[in-house]
Coordinates of C-alpha atoms in Angstrom, one line a residue:
M1 CA 15.7 -7.1 22.9
K2 CA 17.1 -5.0 20.1
S3 CA 15.8 -1.5 19.5
L4 CA 14.8 -0.2 16.1
I5 CA 14.3 3.0 14.2
V6 CA 12.1 3.0 11.1
V7 CA 12.2 6.0 8.8
G8 CA 9.0 6.4 6.7
A9 CA 5.3 5.9 7.3
G10 CA 4.1 4.3 4.2
L11 CA 3.0 0.6 3.9
A12 CA 6.6 -0.7 4.3
G13 CA 7.4 1.5 7.2
L14 CA 4.2 1.0 9.2
Y15 CA 4.3 -2.8 8.5
A16 CA 7.9 -3.1 9.6
A17 CA 7.3 -1.1 12.8
I18 CA 4.3 -3.2 13.7
L19 CA 6.2 -6.4 13.1
A20 CA 9.1 -5.4 15.2
S21 CA 7.0 -4.0 18.0
S22 CA 4.8 -7.0 18.2
R23 CA 7.9 -9.1 18.8
G24 CA 8.8 -7.1 21.8
S25 CA 11.3 -4.6 20.3
P26 CA 11.3 -0.9 21.3
V27 CA 10.4 0.8 18.0
R28 CA 10.5 4.5 17.0
L29 CA 9.0 5.4 13.7
V30 CA 10.2 8.8 12.3
A31 CA 8.5 10.3 9.3
E32 CA 8.8 13.7 7.6
G33 CA 5.3 13.3 6.2
R34 CA 2.6 10.7 5.4
G35 CA 3.3 7.9 3.0
G36 CA 1.4 7.1 -0.1
L37 CA -1.3 4.8 1.3
S38 CA -4.1 7.4 0.9
L39 CA -3.4 7.3 -2.9
S40 CA -3.6 3.5 -3.0
H41 CA -6.4 1.2 -4.0
G42 CA -5.8 -0.6 -0.7
C43 CA -5.1 -4.0 -2.3
I44 CA -2.0 -6.1 -2.3
D45 CA -0.3 -6.4 -5.7
T46 CA 2.5 -8.9 -6.1
W47 CA 2.7 -9.2 -9.9
K48 CA 0.6 -7.9 -12.8
D49 CA -0.9 -11.4 -13.5
G50 CA -1.4 -12.0 -9.8
D51 CA 0.9 -15.0 -9.6
V52 CA 2.6 -14.9 -6.2
R53 CA 4.8 -18.0 -7.1
L54 CA 7.3 -15.8 -8.8
G55 CA 9.8 -18.1 -10.6
S56 CA 13.4 -16.8 -10.5
T57 CA 13.6 -17.1 -14.3
R58 CA 11.0 -14.3 -14.6
L59 CA 13.0 -11.8 -12.6
A60 CA 16.2 -9.9 -13.4
P61 CA 19.2 -10.7 -11.2
D62 CA 18.9 -7.4 -9.4
H63 CA 15.2 -7.5 -8.9
P64 CA 14.3 -7.0 -5.2
L65 CA 11.8 -9.9 -5.2
R66 CA 14.6 -12.2 -6.2
A67 CA 16.6 -11.1 -3.2
I68 CA 13.5 -11.5 -0.9
G69 CA 12.7 -15.0 -2.1
H70 CA 9.3 -16.7 -2.4
R71 CA 9.0 -18.2 1.1
P72 CA 9.7 -14.9 2.9
L73 CA 7.1 -13.3 0.6
Q74 CA 4.6 -15.9 1.6
A75 CA 5.4 -15.3 5.3
A76 CA 5.2 -11.6 4.8
L77 CA 1.7 -11.8 3.3
A78 CA 0.6 -14.1 6.1
A79 CA 1.9 -11.7 8.8
F80 CA 0.1 -8.8 7.0
L81 CA -3.2 -10.7 7.1
E82 CA -2.8 -11.3 10.8
I83 CA -2.2 -7.6 11.4
T84 CA -5.2 -6.4 9.4
T85 CA -7.4 -9.0 11.0
R86 CA -6.3 -7.6 14.4
A87 CA -7.0 -4.1 13.2
E88 CA -10.5 -5.2 12.2
L89 CA -9.8 -4.7 8.5
P90 CA -9.8 -8.3 7.2
Y91 CA -8.4 -9.2 3.8
V92 CA -9.2 -12.0 1.4
F93 CA -6.2 -14.0 0.2
D94 CA -5.5 -17.4 -1.3
F95 CA -2.2 -18.5 -2.7
D96 CA -4.0 -20.6 -5.3
M97 CA -6.2 -17.8 -6.6
S98 CA -5.7 -14.3 -7.9
L99 CA -8.4 -11.7 -7.5
H100 CA -9.6 -9.9 -10.7
L101 CA -11.5 -6.8 -9.6
P102 CA -13.2 -3.9 -11.6
S103 CA -11.3 -0.6 -11.4
P104 CA -13.0 2.8 -11.4
L105 CA -12.0 3.1 -15.1
G106 CA -13.6 -0.2 -16.0
T107 CA -10.3 -2.0 -16.4
I108 CA -9.4 -5.2 -14.6
H109 CA -7.2 -5.0 -11.5
T110 CA -5.4 -8.2 -10.7
C111 CA -4.2 -8.6 -7.2
A112 CA -3.1 -11.2 -4.6
A113 CA -5.2 -9.9 -1.7
A114 CA -8.0 -7.3 -1.2
P115 CA -10.1 -6.0 1.7
R116 CA -13.2 -8.1 2.2
S117 CA -15.5 -5.4 0.8
L118 CA -13.6 -5.2 -2.5
A119 CA -13.0 -8.9 -2.9
G120 CA -16.7 -9.5 -3.4
G121 CA -16.3 -8.0 -6.9
H122 CA -14.1 -10.9 -8.0
L123 CA -15.0 -11.1 -11.7
A124 CA -14.5 -14.9 -11.8
D125 CA -17.6 -15.2 -9.6
P126 CA -20.4 -16.2 -12.0
T127 CA -23.1 -14.4 -9.9
P128 CA -24.7 -11.6 -12.0
F129 CA -24.0 -8.1 -10.7
H130 CA -25.2 -4.6 -11.2
L131 CA -23.3 -1.3 -10.8
G132 CA -24.8 1.3 -8.6
D133 CA -24.7 5.0 -9.7
L134 CA -25.0 7.1 -6.5
A135 CA -27.0 10.2 -7.3
Q136 CA -25.5 13.5 -6.0
V137 CA -22.2 11.9 -5.1
R138 CA -19.0 13.2 -6.8
D139 CA -15.9 11.3 -7.9
F140 CA -17.4 8.1 -9.3
S141 CA -19.0 7.3 -12.6
A142 CA -20.9 4.0 -12.9
A143 CA -21.2 4.7 -16.7
L144 CA -17.5 4.8 -17.1
V145 CA -17.0 1.5 -15.3
A146 CA -19.8 0.0 -17.3
S147 CA -18.3 1.2 -20.6
G148 CA -14.9 -0.3 -19.7
L149 CA -16.3 -3.6 -18.6
R150 CA -18.3 -3.9 -21.8
H151 CA -15.3 -3.1 -23.9
R152 CA -13.5 -6.0 -22.2
G153 CA -16.3 -8.4 -22.7
I154 CA -17.2 -8.7 -19.0
P155 CA -20.8 -9.7 -18.5
F156 CA -22.8 -7.7 -16.0
S157 CA -26.5 -6.8 -15.6
G158 CA -26.4 -3.0 -16.1
T159 CA -26.3 0.1 -13.9
L160 CA -28.8 1.3 -11.3
A161 CA -29.5 4.9 -10.3
L162 CA -29.6 4.8 -6.5
P163 CA -31.0 7.8 -4.6
M164 CA -28.7 9.1 -2.0
P165 CA -29.7 11.0 1.2
V166 CA -27.4 14.1 1.6
P167 CA -25.5 14.4 4.8
S168 CA -26.3 17.6 6.7
T169 CA -22.6 18.7 6.3
A170 CA -22.5 18.7 2.5
G171 CA -24.6 19.8 -0.5
R172 CA -23.1 17.4 -3.0
P173 CA -21.0 15.1 -0.8
D174 CA -17.7 13.5 -1.7
L175 CA -17.1 9.8 -0.9
L176 CA -15.2 10.5 2.3
T177 CA -18.0 12.7 3.7
L178 CA -20.5 9.9 2.7
A179 CA -18.3 7.2 4.3
R180 CA -18.3 9.1 7.6
A181 CA -22.0 9.7 7.4
L182 CA -22.7 6.0 6.8
E183 CA -21.1 5.2 10.2
D184 CA -24.2 6.8 11.8
P185 CA -26.8 4.1 12.1
A186 CA -29.7 6.5 11.5
F187 CA -28.2 7.8 8.2
R188 CA -27.3 4.2 7.2
E189 CA -31.0 3.1 7.8
S190 CA -32.2 6.1 5.7
T191 CA -29.9 5.1 2.9
C192 CA -31.0 1.5 2.9
N193 CA -34.7 2.6 2.9
Q194 CA -34.1 4.7 -0.2
W195 CA -32.1 2.0 -2.0
A196 CA -34.2 -1.1 -1.2
P197 CA -37.0 -0.4 -3.7
H198 CA -34.5 -0.2 -6.6
L199 CA -32.9 -3.6 -5.8
Q200 CA -35.6 -6.0 -6.7
G201 CA -34.0 -9.0 -8.4
V202 CA -30.4 -7.8 -7.7
E203 CA -28.1 -10.5 -6.4
R204 CA -24.8 -8.6 -6.4
L205 CA -24.2 -4.8 -6.4
G206 CA -21.0 -2.9 -7.0
I207 CA -20.8 0.7 -5.6
P208 CA -17.9 3.1 -5.1
A209 CA -15.9 2.6 -2.0
C210 CA -17.9 4.6 0.6
L211 CA -19.0 2.1 3.2
G212 CA -17.5 3.7 6.3
L213 CA -14.0 4.8 7.2
D214 CA -12.9 3.5 10.6
R215 CA -15.8 1.2 11.1
S216 CA -16.1 -0.1 7.5
G217 CA -16.6 -3.7 8.5
E218 CA -19.6 -2.8 10.6
V219 CA -21.1 -0.6 7.8
F220 CA -20.5 -3.3 5.2
D221 CA -22.1 -6.2 7.1
S222 CA -25.0 -4.0 8.3
M223 CA -25.9 -2.8 4.8
R224 CA -25.4 -6.1 3.1
S225 CA -27.7 -7.8 5.6
R226 CA -30.3 -5.0 5.5
L227 CA -30.5 -4.8 1.7
G228 CA -30.3 -8.6 1.1
V229 CA -27.7 -8.3 -1.7
D230 CA -24.0 -9.1 -1.9
L231 CA -22.4 -5.7 -1.9
F232 CA -18.9 -5.0 -3.1
E233 CA -16.9 -1.8 -3.4
I234 CA -14.9 -0.4 -6.2
P235 CA -11.9 1.7 -5.2
T236 CA -12.0 5.3 -6.6
L237 CA -9.4 7.7 -7.8
P238 CA -7.2 9.3 -5.0
P239 CA -7.8 10.0 -2.2
S240 CA -9.0 6.4 -2.1
L241 CA -11.1 5.1 0.8
P242 CA -9.6 1.6 0.9
G243 CA -6.1 3.2 1.0
L244 CA -7.1 5.6 3.8
R245 CA -8.7 2.7 5.8
L246 CA -5.5 0.7 5.5
E247 CA -3.4 3.6 6.6
R248 CA -5.6 4.4 9.6
A249 CA -5.8 0.8 10.6
L250 CA -2.1 0.3 10.5
R251 CA -1.5 3.5 12.4
R252 CA -3.9 2.4 15.1
E253 CA -2.3 -1.0 15.3
A254 CA 1.2 0.6 15.5
A255 CA 0.0 2.7 18.5
R256 CA -1.6 -0.4 20.1
S257 CA 1.6 -2.4 19.7
G258 CA 3.7 0.3 21.3
V259 CA 5.4 2.1 18.4
E260 CA 6.5 5.6 19.1
L261 CA 5.5 7.7 16.1
I262 CA 7.3 11.0 15.5
E263 CA 6.0 13.0 12.5
G264 CA 7.3 16.1 10.9
P265 CA 11.1 16.3 11.2
S266 CA 13.5 15.4 8.4
V267 CA 16.4 13.2 9.5
R268 CA 20.0 12.4 8.6
G269 CA 21.8 9.2 9.4
E270 CA 24.4 8.9 12.1
V271 CA 27.3 6.4 11.8
D272 CA 28.7 4.7 14.9
G273 CA 32.3 5.9 15.1
R274 CA 33.2 3.2 17.6
S275 CA 32.5 0.5 15.1
G276 CA 35.1 1.7 12.6
G277 CA 32.3 2.7 10.2
R278 CA 30.8 -0.7 10.1
R279 CA 27.5 0.2 11.9
V280 CA 25.0 3.0 12.1
S281 CA 23.9 4.3 15.5
G282 CA 20.7 6.0 14.6
V283 CA 19.4 9.3 13.1
V284 CA 19.5 13.0 13.9
A285 CA 16.1 14.8 13.5
T286 CA 15.8 18.4 12.6
T287 CA 13.2 19.8 14.9
A288 CA 11.9 23.3 15.9
G289 CA 13.9 23.0 19.1
G290 CA 17.1 22.1 17.3
P291 CA 18.7 18.7 16.4
R292 CA 17.5 15.7 18.3
V293 CA 19.4 12.5 18.3
F294 CA 17.6 9.1 18.2
R295 CA 19.7 6.0 18.6
A296 CA 18.9 2.3 18.2
D297 CA 20.5 -1.1 17.5
A298 CA 19.3 -1.1 13.9
V299 CA 17.7 1.3 11.3
V300 CA 15.2 0.5 8.6
L301 CA 14.9 2.9 5.7
A302 CA 11.4 2.9 4.2
T303 CA 11.5 6.4 2.7
G304 CA 10.1 5.5 -0.7
G305 CA 11.2 6.6 -4.2
P306 CA 11.9 10.0 -5.6
L307 CA 8.2 11.1 -5.4
H308 CA 8.4 10.6 -1.6
G309 CA 11.9 11.9 -1.1
G310 CA 13.7 8.5 -0.7
W311 CA 16.4 9.6 -3.1
L312 CA 17.5 13.0 -4.2
T313 CA 19.3 14.6 -7.2
F314 CA 21.8 17.4 -7.0
G315 CA 23.1 20.0 -9.4
N316 CA 26.5 18.3 -9.7
G317 CA 24.9 15.2 -11.2
E318 CA 25.0 13.1 -8.0
V319 CA 22.0 11.0 -7.0
Q320 CA 21.9 10.0 -3.3
E321 CA 19.6 8.2 -0.8
S322 CA 18.2 11.0 1.4
V323 CA 19.1 9.8 5.0
F324 CA 22.6 8.4 4.9
G325 CA 23.7 9.8 1.6
L326 CA 24.3 6.4 0.0
P327 CA 24.9 6.6 -3.7
I328 CA 22.2 5.8 -6.2
H329 CA 23.6 4.6 -9.5
A330 CA 22.0 6.4 -12.4
P331 CA 23.2 7.4 -15.9
E332 CA 24.9 10.8 -16.0
A333 CA 23.0 11.6 -19.1
R334 CA 19.6 12.7 -17.7
E335 CA 17.9 12.0 -21.1
R336 CA 18.5 8.3 -20.4
W337 CA 16.3 8.5 -17.3
T338 CA 13.0 8.5 -19.2
E339 CA 11.4 7.0 -22.3
S340 CA 9.6 9.2 -24.8
D341 CA 6.5 7.0 -24.5
P342 CA 4.7 8.1 -21.3
F343 CA 3.1 4.6 -20.9
A344 CA 6.4 2.7 -21.2
S345 CA 8.5 1.5 -18.3
Q346 CA 10.6 4.5 -17.2
P347 CA 14.3 3.9 -16.4
Y348 CA 14.2 6.2 -13.3
A349 CA 11.5 4.0 -11.7
R350 CA 14.2 1.3 -11.3
F351 CA 16.7 3.5 -9.6
G352 CA 17.3 3.0 -5.9
L353 CA 19.3 1.0 -3.4
R354 CA 20.3 -2.6 -4.2
I355 CA 20.0 -5.1 -1.3
D356 CA 21.4 -8.4 -0.3
D357 CA 19.3 -11.4 0.9
R358 CA 19.0 -9.7 4.4
S359 CA 17.6 -6.5 2.9
R360 CA 20.8 -4.5 3.6
P361 CA 21.8 -1.9 1.1
I362 CA 24.9 -3.0 -0.8
D363 CA 27.6 -1.3 -2.9
I364 CA 28.6 -2.2 -6.5
H365 CA 30.7 -5.1 -5.3
G366 CA 27.8 -6.6 -3.3
R367 CA 29.0 -5.7 0.1
P368 CA 26.7 -4.1 2.7
Y369 CA 27.4 -0.5 3.5
F370 CA 26.6 -1.1 7.2
E371 CA 25.9 -4.3 9.2
N372 CA 22.8 -2.9 10.8
L373 CA 21.2 -0.7 8.1
F374 CA 18.3 -2.1 6.2
A375 CA 16.0 -0.9 3.4
A376 CA 12.5 -1.7 2.2
G377 CA 9.8 -0.7 -0.2
G378 CA 10.0 1.9 -2.9
L379 CA 13.6 2.9 -2.1
L380 CA 14.8 -0.4 -3.6
A381 CA 16.3 -0.6 -7.1
G382 CA 15.6 -3.0 -9.9
A383 CA 11.8 -2.9 -10.2
D384 CA 9.3 -0.7 -12.0
R385 CA 6.6 -1.5 -9.4
A386 CA 3.8 0.3 -11.2
V387 CA 4.3 -1.5 -14.5
E388 CA 5.0 -4.9 -12.9
G389 CA 2.2 -4.6 -10.4
S390 CA 4.6 -5.6 -7.7
R391 CA 4.4 -2.5 -5.4
Q392 CA 2.9 -4.0 -2.2
G393 CA 4.6 -7.3 -2.6
I394 CA 8.0 -5.6 -2.6
D395 CA 6.9 -3.4 0.3
L396 CA 5.8 -6.2 2.5
G397 CA 8.4 -8.8 1.5
S398 CA 11.4 -6.5 1.9
A399 CA 10.1 -5.1 5.2
F400 CA 9.6 -8.6 6.5
V401 CA 13.1 -9.7 5.6
A402 CA 14.6 -6.5 7.1
I403 CA 12.9 -7.1 10.4
E404 CA 13.8 -10.8 10.5
A405 CA 17.5 -9.8 9.9
A406 CA 17.5 -6.7 12.2
L407 CA 16.1 -8.6 15.2
A408 CA 18.2 -11.8 14.7

């Protein structure tokens, strides 16, 4: 069985490592730091209108989703759902239905899949709902959500001020402190006792995401049953509990499947000299004890975009991928990297590595740099993932294709 090195511990890297390890491959995941999942809403976005059947006519020729293809994207999403179910963090997904969920700003977030506790807020559900304002808890405003939903003509039944017992560890708790406290059955019962008198006539209740961290399914089911209402969570501004839950669940699943996780060192790529420059042999990590060489049959780069160090700029004007030094094609004139409108699609967001249909980085002539080097996620060129709402679709789809090709 082929061995694999994955560089990067965001969604694409963790998912790729779990996929490969679950198929029997020895996998080593090396990461200089944590990925961006803790900043995430925890949902799976494939396109801004939620349509996972992306027609090729809608995508530019160099868009990574065109290289990935629709069937592999479907398979990637199915594999992701299997992984999260095993990790006891089940997601709701239907190829024939997009989810439209309230955001913490009162806007509408359209996604392809969402954790079960968030999916209950689907705005297409005609069941009336209230918004819960948790007294003494920071980082969430039910009034702000309500104002945004009213502005968009979304009918709801109003807001409720819900008293909140204070954990012994905090005077005015944040949502992470509250989530940990709610995993204690006694604290959870106290919370339900205080909320119940305020929920007469309430059928559905939206609250900030706070229903547990590592045992969120248990907390969600317990409180929904105890209160007799259909609860749903609204993701908050970073650090976001749904994103943290997904990160922790994937890390646990990676450990269970046998992935060796090495955190801290930066790495540089190593080319296999015996192959005449056609293949890579692994990476060299910079550690406190000196350079450490890790070798494998294939390498997957999941190092992210410029905010995560996936590509770097230099004083001489060069732009390079950060592990193997592969060129990133960008205009020499830096003023062409951005638009004056901060809300417009920014050109630099589309910089990165271009890939072939096996998720291998390719040069300007369409030839792969190396036979056994693959790339996934935010490192890929051709997409403004934030504007398109394609971030997690690209992460999962490109990682799935990379692992299929690497292990073939």
